[in-house]
XYZ file of C-alpha atoms in Angstrom:
542
model
C 39.387 29.853 -63.082
C 38.511 28.367 -66.441
C 35.630 25.937 -66.129
C 35.533 24.383 -69.575
C 37.592 24.391 -72.725
C 36.597 27.303 -74.915
C 34.741 26.444 -78.103
C 34.289 30.057 -79.172
C 31.134 31.412 -80.720
C 31.391 29.266 -83.805
C 29.403 26.564 -82.041
C 25.804 27.722 -81.958
C 22.921 25.739 -80.578
C 20.138 25.035 -83.040
C 18.023 23.249 -80.457
C 14.593 24.526 -79.676
C 12.664 23.751 -76.519
C 8.890 23.828 -76.416
C 8.650 22.964 -72.736
C 7.263 25.646 -70.416
C 9.975 27.930 -69.092
C 9.660 26.779 -65.488
C 10.144 23.140 -66.535
C 13.296 23.974 -68.431
C 14.726 25.634 -65.327
C 14.035 22.546 -63.225
C 16.214 20.521 -65.597
C 19.224 22.561 -64.493
C 22.468 21.132 -63.168
C 22.793 21.765 -59.444
C 26.054 22.161 -57.554
C 24.860 19.447 -55.173
C 22.505 17.647 -57.597
C 19.562 18.549 -55.387
C 16.794 19.613 -57.768
C 14.147 20.057 -55.088
C 15.942 22.568 -52.901
C 15.862 26.151 -54.128
C 15.811 28.154 -50.909
C 17.707 31.437 -51.126
C 16.965 33.366 -47.953
C 20.262 32.569 -46.276
C 22.255 33.587 -49.327
C 20.425 36.907 -49.433
C 21.104 37.562 -45.768
C 24.882 37.165 -45.948
C 26.537 40.326 -44.634
C 30.247 39.962 -44.240
C 30.446 36.455 -42.861
C 30.021 32.851 -43.855
C 27.927 31.481 -41.003
C 24.642 31.744 -42.963
C 26.024 30.944 -46.386
C 25.041 27.557 -47.763
C 26.872 26.715 -50.998
C 24.517 23.762 -51.522
C 21.886 26.315 -52.521
C 24.052 27.610 -55.354
C 23.079 26.486 -58.829
C 24.683 26.219 -62.224
C 22.397 25.856 -65.200
C 22.941 24.758 -68.765
C 22.401 27.758 -71.030
C 21.158 25.479 -73.825
C 18.454 24.116 -71.551
C 17.451 27.685 -70.731
C 17.207 28.463 -74.431
C 19.966 31.092 -74.346
C 21.394 31.604 -77.808
C 24.815 33.181 -78.129
C 23.732 34.477 -81.528
C 21.765 37.133 -79.645
C 24.950 38.627 -78.190
C 25.939 41.731 -80.130
C 28.998 41.694 -82.359
C 30.935 44.280 -80.261
C 30.360 42.252 -77.079
C 31.438 39.046 -78.846
C 34.598 40.752 -80.043
C 35.579 41.757 -76.508
C 34.705 38.324 -75.096
C 36.718 36.491 -77.742
C 39.799 38.730 -77.508
C 40.027 38.402 -73.725
C 39.349 34.667 -73.856
C 42.093 34.099 -76.436
C 44.507 35.913 -74.131
C 43.759 33.344 -71.426
C 41.341 35.289 -69.214
C 37.988 34.066 -67.962
C 35.093 36.211 -69.147
C 31.444 36.386 -68.123
C 28.353 38.297 -69.096
C 26.811 39.741 -65.952
C 23.836 41.757 -64.793
C 20.654 42.541 -66.640
C 21.818 41.199 -70.002
C 21.860 37.634 -68.617
C 18.377 38.095 -67.190
C 17.134 39.350 -70.560
C 18.745 36.470 -72.446
C 16.979 34.027 -70.125
C 13.672 35.844 -70.715
C 14.228 35.955 -74.510
C 14.286 39.747 -74.375
C 16.622 42.145 -76.127
C 19.271 43.403 -73.672
C 19.890 47.127 -73.495
C 23.629 46.445 -73.397
C 26.113 43.724 -72.477
C 28.342 44.090 -69.405
C 31.440 41.913 -69.207
C 33.327 40.757 -66.133
C 36.825 39.313 -66.482
C 39.707 37.932 -64.470
C 42.014 40.331 -66.323
C 43.186 43.489 -64.605
C 41.907 46.731 -66.120
C 45.417 47.584 -67.297
C 45.525 44.248 -69.114
C 42.188 45.041 -70.739
C 43.660 48.377 -71.827
C 46.591 46.601 -73.492
C 44.265 44.182 -75.277
C 42.294 46.853 -77.154
C 43.615 49.844 -79.104
C 40.567 51.970 -78.304
C 39.980 51.572 -74.601
C 39.832 53.892 -71.617
C 39.400 53.536 -67.863
C 36.499 55.564 -66.477
C 35.344 56.100 -62.914
C 37.405 57.009 -59.898
C 35.936 55.110 -56.972
C 35.036 51.967 -58.905
C 36.793 52.109 -62.275
C 35.765 50.100 -65.317
C 36.963 49.958 -68.923
C 35.080 51.403 -71.865
C 36.133 49.384 -74.896
C 35.264 51.043 -78.205
C 34.326 48.529 -80.904
C 33.107 50.127 -84.121
C 30.542 52.707 -82.942
C 29.656 50.850 -79.739
C 31.039 50.995 -76.207
C 31.341 47.764 -74.211
C 31.768 48.066 -70.438
C 34.312 45.697 -68.930
C 34.907 45.326 -65.200
C 37.519 43.274 -63.394
C 37.137 40.822 -60.526
C 40.009 42.543 -58.754
C 38.356 45.969 -58.896
C 34.909 44.749 -57.876
C 36.534 42.742 -55.087
C 38.046 45.922 -53.651
C 34.648 47.610 -53.971
C 33.038 44.770 -52.040
C 35.694 44.907 -49.364
C 35.057 48.589 -48.718
C 31.369 47.968 -48.113
C 31.831 44.956 -45.868
C 32.225 45.362 -42.131
C 34.299 42.196 -41.981
C 36.078 40.142 -44.633
C 34.030 37.396 -46.236
C 35.491 33.961 -45.701
C 35.118 31.089 -48.098
C 32.357 28.722 -46.939
C 33.147 25.072 -46.552
C 32.114 22.977 -49.504
C 32.938 25.382 -52.337
C 36.048 26.018 -54.390
C 37.851 29.303 -54.867
C 36.239 30.020 -58.243
C 32.710 29.689 -56.891
C 33.562 31.848 -53.917
C 34.958 34.665 -56.057
C 31.968 34.580 -58.382
C 29.571 34.524 -55.440
C 31.293 37.516 -53.853
C 30.833 39.484 -57.047
C 27.157 38.552 -57.359
C 26.521 39.637 -53.777
C 27.494 43.210 -54.719
C 24.669 43.608 -57.208
C 21.329 45.250 -56.646
C 18.568 42.721 -57.378
C 18.564 38.940 -57.466
C 17.413 38.848 -61.102
C 20.482 40.947 -61.975
C 22.812 38.613 -60.058
C 23.166 35.897 -62.692
C 26.538 35.236 -64.322
C 26.894 33.619 -67.761
C 29.998 31.972 -69.207
C 29.204 31.911 -72.959
C 32.078 29.543 -73.701
C 31.309 26.905 -71.062
C 27.583 27.550 -71.682
C 26.890 27.779 -67.947
C 24.696 30.240 -66.049
C 25.706 30.648 -62.400
C 23.000 31.477 -59.882
C 24.266 32.021 -56.352
C 21.483 34.230 -54.953
C 18.171 32.859 -56.204
C 17.889 34.933 -59.348
C 16.244 32.172 -61.386
C 13.652 31.588 -58.690
C 12.673 35.267 -58.739
C 12.567 35.287 -62.550
C 10.100 32.392 -62.321
C 8.052 34.327 -59.782
C 8.344 37.576 -61.807
C 9.672 39.334 -58.694
C 12.104 42.208 -58.213
C 13.887 41.570 -54.914
C 16.968 43.175 -53.377
C 19.937 40.888 -52.770
C 20.754 42.417 -49.401
C 17.960 43.736 -47.137
C 16.137 46.456 -49.084
C 16.629 49.178 -46.497
C 20.384 48.573 -46.520
C 20.550 48.299 -50.298
C 18.640 51.543 -50.964
C 20.587 53.473 -48.331
C 23.877 52.358 -49.900
C 22.709 53.538 -53.337
C 19.353 55.303 -53.551
C 19.508 55.208 -57.376
C 18.607 51.536 -57.009
C 15.075 52.734 -56.254
C 14.794 54.150 -59.767
C 16.599 51.191 -61.289
C 14.148 48.828 -59.638
C 11.186 50.787 -60.983
C 12.694 50.736 -64.459
C 13.275 46.969 -64.369
C 9.811 46.202 -63.009
C 8.190 48.463 -65.608
C 10.074 46.971 -68.509
C 9.558 43.337 -67.504
C 6.079 43.673 -66.016
C 7.391 42.222 -62.720
C 6.101 42.845 -59.205
C 8.245 43.918 -56.247
C 8.716 41.663 -53.262
C 6.894 42.873 -50.163
C 10.052 44.084 -48.428
C 11.408 45.823 -51.538
C 8.048 47.499 -52.183
C 7.866 48.769 -48.602
C 11.269 50.450 -48.659
C 10.702 51.906 -52.130
C 8.033 54.053 -50.505
C 9.774 54.472 -47.170
C 13.056 55.743 -48.632
C 11.709 57.686 -51.625
C 12.890 61.010 -50.175
C 16.493 59.820 -50.434
C 16.281 60.510 -54.183
C 16.707 64.186 -53.347
C 20.380 63.402 -52.662
C 21.093 62.303 -56.224
C 22.993 64.607 -58.531
C 21.449 65.853 -61.773
C 23.484 63.580 -64.012
C 22.346 60.434 -62.246
C 18.706 61.574 -62.193
C 18.762 62.346 -65.896
C 20.394 59.009 -66.718
C 17.883 56.948 -64.748
C 14.887 58.909 -66.061
C 16.172 58.498 -69.601
C 16.444 54.748 -69.101
C 12.806 54.751 -68.010
C 11.325 56.979 -70.701
C 13.505 56.456 -73.790
C 13.695 52.668 -74.113
C 10.150 51.503 -74.771
C 8.622 51.250 -71.282
C 7.814 54.874 -70.470
C 4.104 54.432 -69.773
C 4.644 51.557 -67.345
C 7.471 53.502 -65.665
C 5.280 56.561 -65.119
C 2.543 54.389 -63.641
C 4.982 52.817 -61.163
C 6.516 56.179 -60.269
C 2.998 57.365 -59.489
C 2.162 54.240 -57.492
C 5.175 54.591 -55.201
C 4.963 58.370 -54.724
C 8.121 59.035 -56.732
C 6.548 61.029 -59.551
C 5.927 64.042 -57.333
C 9.635 64.131 -56.512
C 10.884 63.711 -60.070
C 8.120 65.276 -62.181
C 5.988 67.388 -59.820
C 4.098 69.167 -62.606
C 2.997 65.866 -64.084
C 2.102 64.527 -60.634
C -0.041 67.601 -60.063
C -1.777 67.013 -63.372
C -2.612 63.415 -62.459
C -3.989 64.458 -59.085
C -6.107 67.262 -60.529
C -7.714 64.869 -63.017
C -8.444 62.193 -60.449
C -6.147 59.676 -62.085
C -6.306 56.048 -61.010
C -3.507 53.631 -61.810
C -5.778 51.316 -63.792
C -7.044 54.097 -66.059
C -6.159 53.382 -69.667
C -6.931 55.609 -72.649
C -8.584 58.385 -70.634
C -5.267 60.000 -69.724
C -3.488 61.911 -72.484
C -0.085 62.091 -70.785
C 0.160 58.319 -70.480
C -1.361 57.828 -73.929
C 1.374 59.968 -75.489
C 4.055 57.840 -73.881
C 2.219 54.634 -74.783
C 2.364 55.777 -78.421
C 6.085 56.498 -78.024
C 6.699 53.054 -76.514
C 5.339 51.396 -79.663
C 8.233 52.880 -81.659
C 11.093 52.238 -79.219
C 12.894 49.249 -77.716
C 15.831 48.630 -75.340
C 18.196 48.429 -78.300
C 16.391 51.238 -80.185
C 16.139 54.187 -77.794
C 15.477 57.848 -78.460
C 17.337 60.967 -77.376
C 16.047 62.522 -74.149
C 14.982 65.664 -76.026
C 12.094 63.665 -77.515
C 10.421 62.665 -74.258
C 11.074 66.102 -72.751
C 9.378 67.640 -75.800
C 6.334 65.429 -75.149
C 6.224 66.618 -71.523
C 6.351 70.249 -72.664
C 3.751 69.698 -75.388
C 1.355 68.062 -72.950
C 1.863 70.780 -70.332
C 0.991 73.385 -72.972
C -2.319 71.596 -73.610
C -3.040 71.308 -69.898
C -2.536 75.052 -69.585
C -4.815 75.717 -72.577
C -6.743 72.891 -74.268
C -6.811 73.049 -78.069
C -9.031 71.950 -80.916
C -8.060 68.522 -82.320
C -7.654 70.095 -85.758
C -5.074 72.555 -84.392
C -3.167 69.732 -82.698
C -3.299 67.626 -85.855
C -1.972 70.452 -88.011
C 0.729 71.166 -85.427
C 1.891 67.533 -85.386
C 1.991 67.411 -89.197
C 3.941 70.676 -89.353
C 6.553 69.462 -86.858
C 6.720 66.102 -88.631
C 7.420 67.762 -91.981
C 9.875 70.314 -90.612
C 7.580 73.322 -90.469
C 5.644 73.715 -93.732
C 2.549 75.325 -92.195
C 0.664 75.900 -95.420
C 0.938 72.286 -96.537
C 0.402 70.971 -92.987
C -2.834 72.933 -92.640
C -4.038 71.715 -96.039
C -3.398 68.118 -95.032
C -5.008 68.580 -91.600
C -8.186 70.027 -93.125
C -8.567 66.793 -95.081
C -8.529 64.593 -91.931
C -11.708 62.559 -91.891
C -11.039 60.092 -89.108
C -12.426 60.814 -85.615
C -10.237 62.113 -82.789
C -10.161 60.833 -79.233
C -12.808 62.717 -77.255
C -11.821 61.342 -73.833
C -8.936 63.733 -73.265
C -9.486 66.884 -71.197
C -6.699 68.556 -73.165
C -8.712 68.532 -76.407
C -11.369 71.221 -76.585
C -14.581 71.083 -78.554
C -14.399 72.909 -81.906
C -16.103 76.288 -81.680
C -16.239 77.146 -85.370
C -14.607 76.295 -88.672
C -11.170 77.874 -89.051
C -10.052 79.584 -92.207
C -6.642 78.546 -93.468
C -4.943 81.677 -92.128
C -6.694 81.317 -88.767
C -5.616 77.697 -88.464
C -2.021 78.597 -89.306
C -2.107 81.307 -86.644
C -3.422 78.829 -84.059
C -0.638 76.376 -84.881
C 1.948 79.127 -84.375
C 0.356 80.022 -81.023
C 0.506 76.375 -79.945
C 4.210 76.262 -80.866
C 4.866 79.348 -78.730
C 2.834 77.814 -75.899
C 4.951 74.640 -75.989
C 8.108 76.729 -75.640
C 6.574 78.575 -72.684
C 5.699 75.229 -71.085
C 9.279 74.075 -71.574
C 10.514 77.126 -69.678
C 8.108 76.306 -66.848
C 9.448 72.758 -66.657
C 12.907 74.145 -65.948
C 11.776 76.927 -63.597
C 12.395 76.001 -59.972
C 9.774 78.364 -58.566
C 7.068 77.101 -60.897
C 7.885 73.472 -60.188
C 7.805 74.076 -56.447
C 4.385 75.689 -56.673
C 3.052 72.685 -58.569
C 3.370 70.449 -55.519
C 2.118 73.120 -53.153
C -1.059 73.297 -55.206
C -1.584 69.541 -55.071
C 0.009 68.217 -51.863
C -2.229 65.137 -51.811
C -0.226 63.135 -54.384
C -0.376 59.469 -53.370
C 1.950 57.144 -51.515
C 4.287 59.763 -50.069
C 4.536 62.029 -47.049
C 6.202 64.808 -49.035
C 3.024 66.829 -49.453
C 2.046 66.375 -45.805
C 5.495 67.362 -44.652
C 5.505 70.506 -46.762
C 1.996 71.472 -45.663
C 3.316 71.743 -42.097
C 5.658 74.546 -43.148
C 3.736 77.816 -42.608
C 5.357 79.711 -45.477
C 4.585 76.854 -47.809
C 0.916 76.744 -46.775
C 0.670 80.418 -47.706
C 2.276 79.637 -51.103
C 5.109 81.901 -50.080
C 8.149 82.069 -52.329
C 10.353 82.500 -49.268
C 10.425 78.795 -48.436
C 10.264 76.359 -51.322
C 9.792 72.623 -51.000
C 12.690 70.600 -52.342
C 12.467 69.720 -56.016
C 14.901 68.186 -58.455
C 12.784 68.610 -61.568
C 14.779 71.626 -62.739
C 18.024 69.791 -62.073
C 17.896 66.965 -64.568
C 16.151 68.919 -67.344
C 19.203 71.063 -67.891
C 19.405 74.375 -69.669
C 21.345 72.818 -72.551
C 18.716 70.102 -72.968
C 15.888 72.658 -72.896
C 17.599 74.612 -75.692
C 17.772 71.472 -77.818
C 14.099 70.748 -77.162
C 13.192 74.322 -78.044
C 14.928 73.943 -81.398
C 12.541 71.119 -82.280
C 9.675 73.615 -82.477
C 11.604 76.457 -84.064
C 10.432 75.172 -87.441
C 6.852 76.214 -86.593
C 7.765 79.879 -86.216
C 9.816 79.873 -89.412
C 7.573 77.647 -91.490
C 4.697 79.887 -92.563
C 5.818 79.963 -96.206
C 8.157 76.982 -96.270
C 7.514 74.239 -98.808
C 6.644 70.760 -97.613
C 9.804 68.652 -97.467
C 8.989 65.192 -96.086
C 11.654 62.966 -94.612
C 13.110 60.498 -97.067
C 11.613 57.085 -96.446
C 9.246 55.974 -93.716
C 11.767 53.828 -91.858
C 13.025 55.163 -88.533
C 16.752 55.878 -88.412
C 17.351 54.771 -84.835
C 20.980 55.830 -84.827
C 19.921 59.386 -85.702
C 17.077 59.233 -83.197
C 19.421 58.208 -80.385
C 21.755 61.083 -81.280
C 18.869 63.565 -81.249
C 19.101 64.702 -84.864
C 16.268 67.151 -85.379
C 14.720 65.703 -88.533
C 14.372 62.264 -86.913
C 13.136 63.627 -83.582
C 10.558 65.798 -85.341
C 9.404 62.851 -87.399
C 8.776 60.692 -84.321
C 7.248 63.557 -82.326
C 4.742 64.183 -85.122
C 3.864 60.497 -85.338
C 3.370 60.125 -81.603
C 1.132 63.192 -81.229
C -0.980 62.440 -84.294
C -1.449 58.757 -83.410
C -2.476 59.716 -79.876
C -5.070 62.290 -80.931
C -6.277 60.305 -83.949
C -5.807 56.665 -82.867
C -6.065 54.011 -85.535
C -8.595 52.009 -83.527
C -11.109 54.834 -83.701
C -10.605 55.135 -87.451
C -11.234 51.396 -87.873
C -14.382 51.569 -85.762
């Protein structure tokens, strides 16, 4: 299946293109040399047969013309690609990493597809394991990174199980194109269906992915209702992709996002936690929350936060007036797809905000609290620093109360300790099934979903009875173990009344420690996020 002689990664393009992106795409090399035809509807409608498949719509594009630079591929991924290639196997980068390389974005990770069998991949690397039962893949350990490698043979069996009839090779294409096309047809969205050979420097587009990248659209490869029924986690994946890229959904995809939102209740806790972490821990949390709200998914995943938005009359275009979204906007400024945080950080922000919703606090108390957590719990020093704050705080948040009187040092320390205890109480509520269920009963009018209406027709629910609870998966993915880790973040407040101020060494963020959830790094970022939200720099400059 080799397309071109391998030149390895030693050959790097130094060319730079100043043409608009859409013009560069139109300079692509077509399978049939037809630059004007880019219709993809028939390719998207293929379901187990070849009658509607038109290989003349398939495209191959020069990666240099697209501005893809192999220097942006991580060292672990290059190692795996080169080892497999030297052993005579064809290798491709597939999925979202190709999309991100085309868009000049940093990929979250690099997925590799190869003609080698998984057992052959195992023999090629000393630290490698096969994971997954139904659809196994290889986890190749390179240094401290894990590179996922799948095989054409395994994905072909996966495709065969889903198809009602075997897919036959269309006339006018060779065996290599057919096998690649089959693999692309298994994927979720067209913009994730690109395949990149980094040695031949060719990007294969069999399903209109480049067209949808140009249009900034998230579109299912197969009909959206079929795609989301086959794997309802694609609903969350689509939201995450759209939020991160700032893309819009196609009309059909958007419709079935809302229509099939209830199917998320079937997902297990591990999958929910993974998808929510991808949304909130990689630099696009605010946009993700806005889209979850828009499509009526927030009330299913985070009912307490959905209730909060409803009670404050939130509108999707609201900007700085909402503290919950402002906290996550501040977090997003510090994170990126290749620099994520541990899930305990964003859960701690949810608990902190819920504590303020339950009882608004003086900005000075919040400031001292954020400084104390940031420093590891030195209350005396944190209060001294907070009392010197001269810049104005944001007055648009309902969660910040007006100062009643001037606190003494001891009184301010006591208030900070009370806030720490309140955050821990809020964390317990976030993992309490009864409390979460009541949150949606109280505010059944959350937008874009029939969940509230459906529950309001249950008599025991209308009476706020505890006998019949509406379904909720909030308490599922915020596990008990995770809540204990989050609680430990704030333990320093209770123990820090007489502790000396011990700042973190250096101001640089240790992203490896942050991703692992090491407390000193998590506390540092938590303190930054809260302080910058309550005392934004823009207000200080004004």
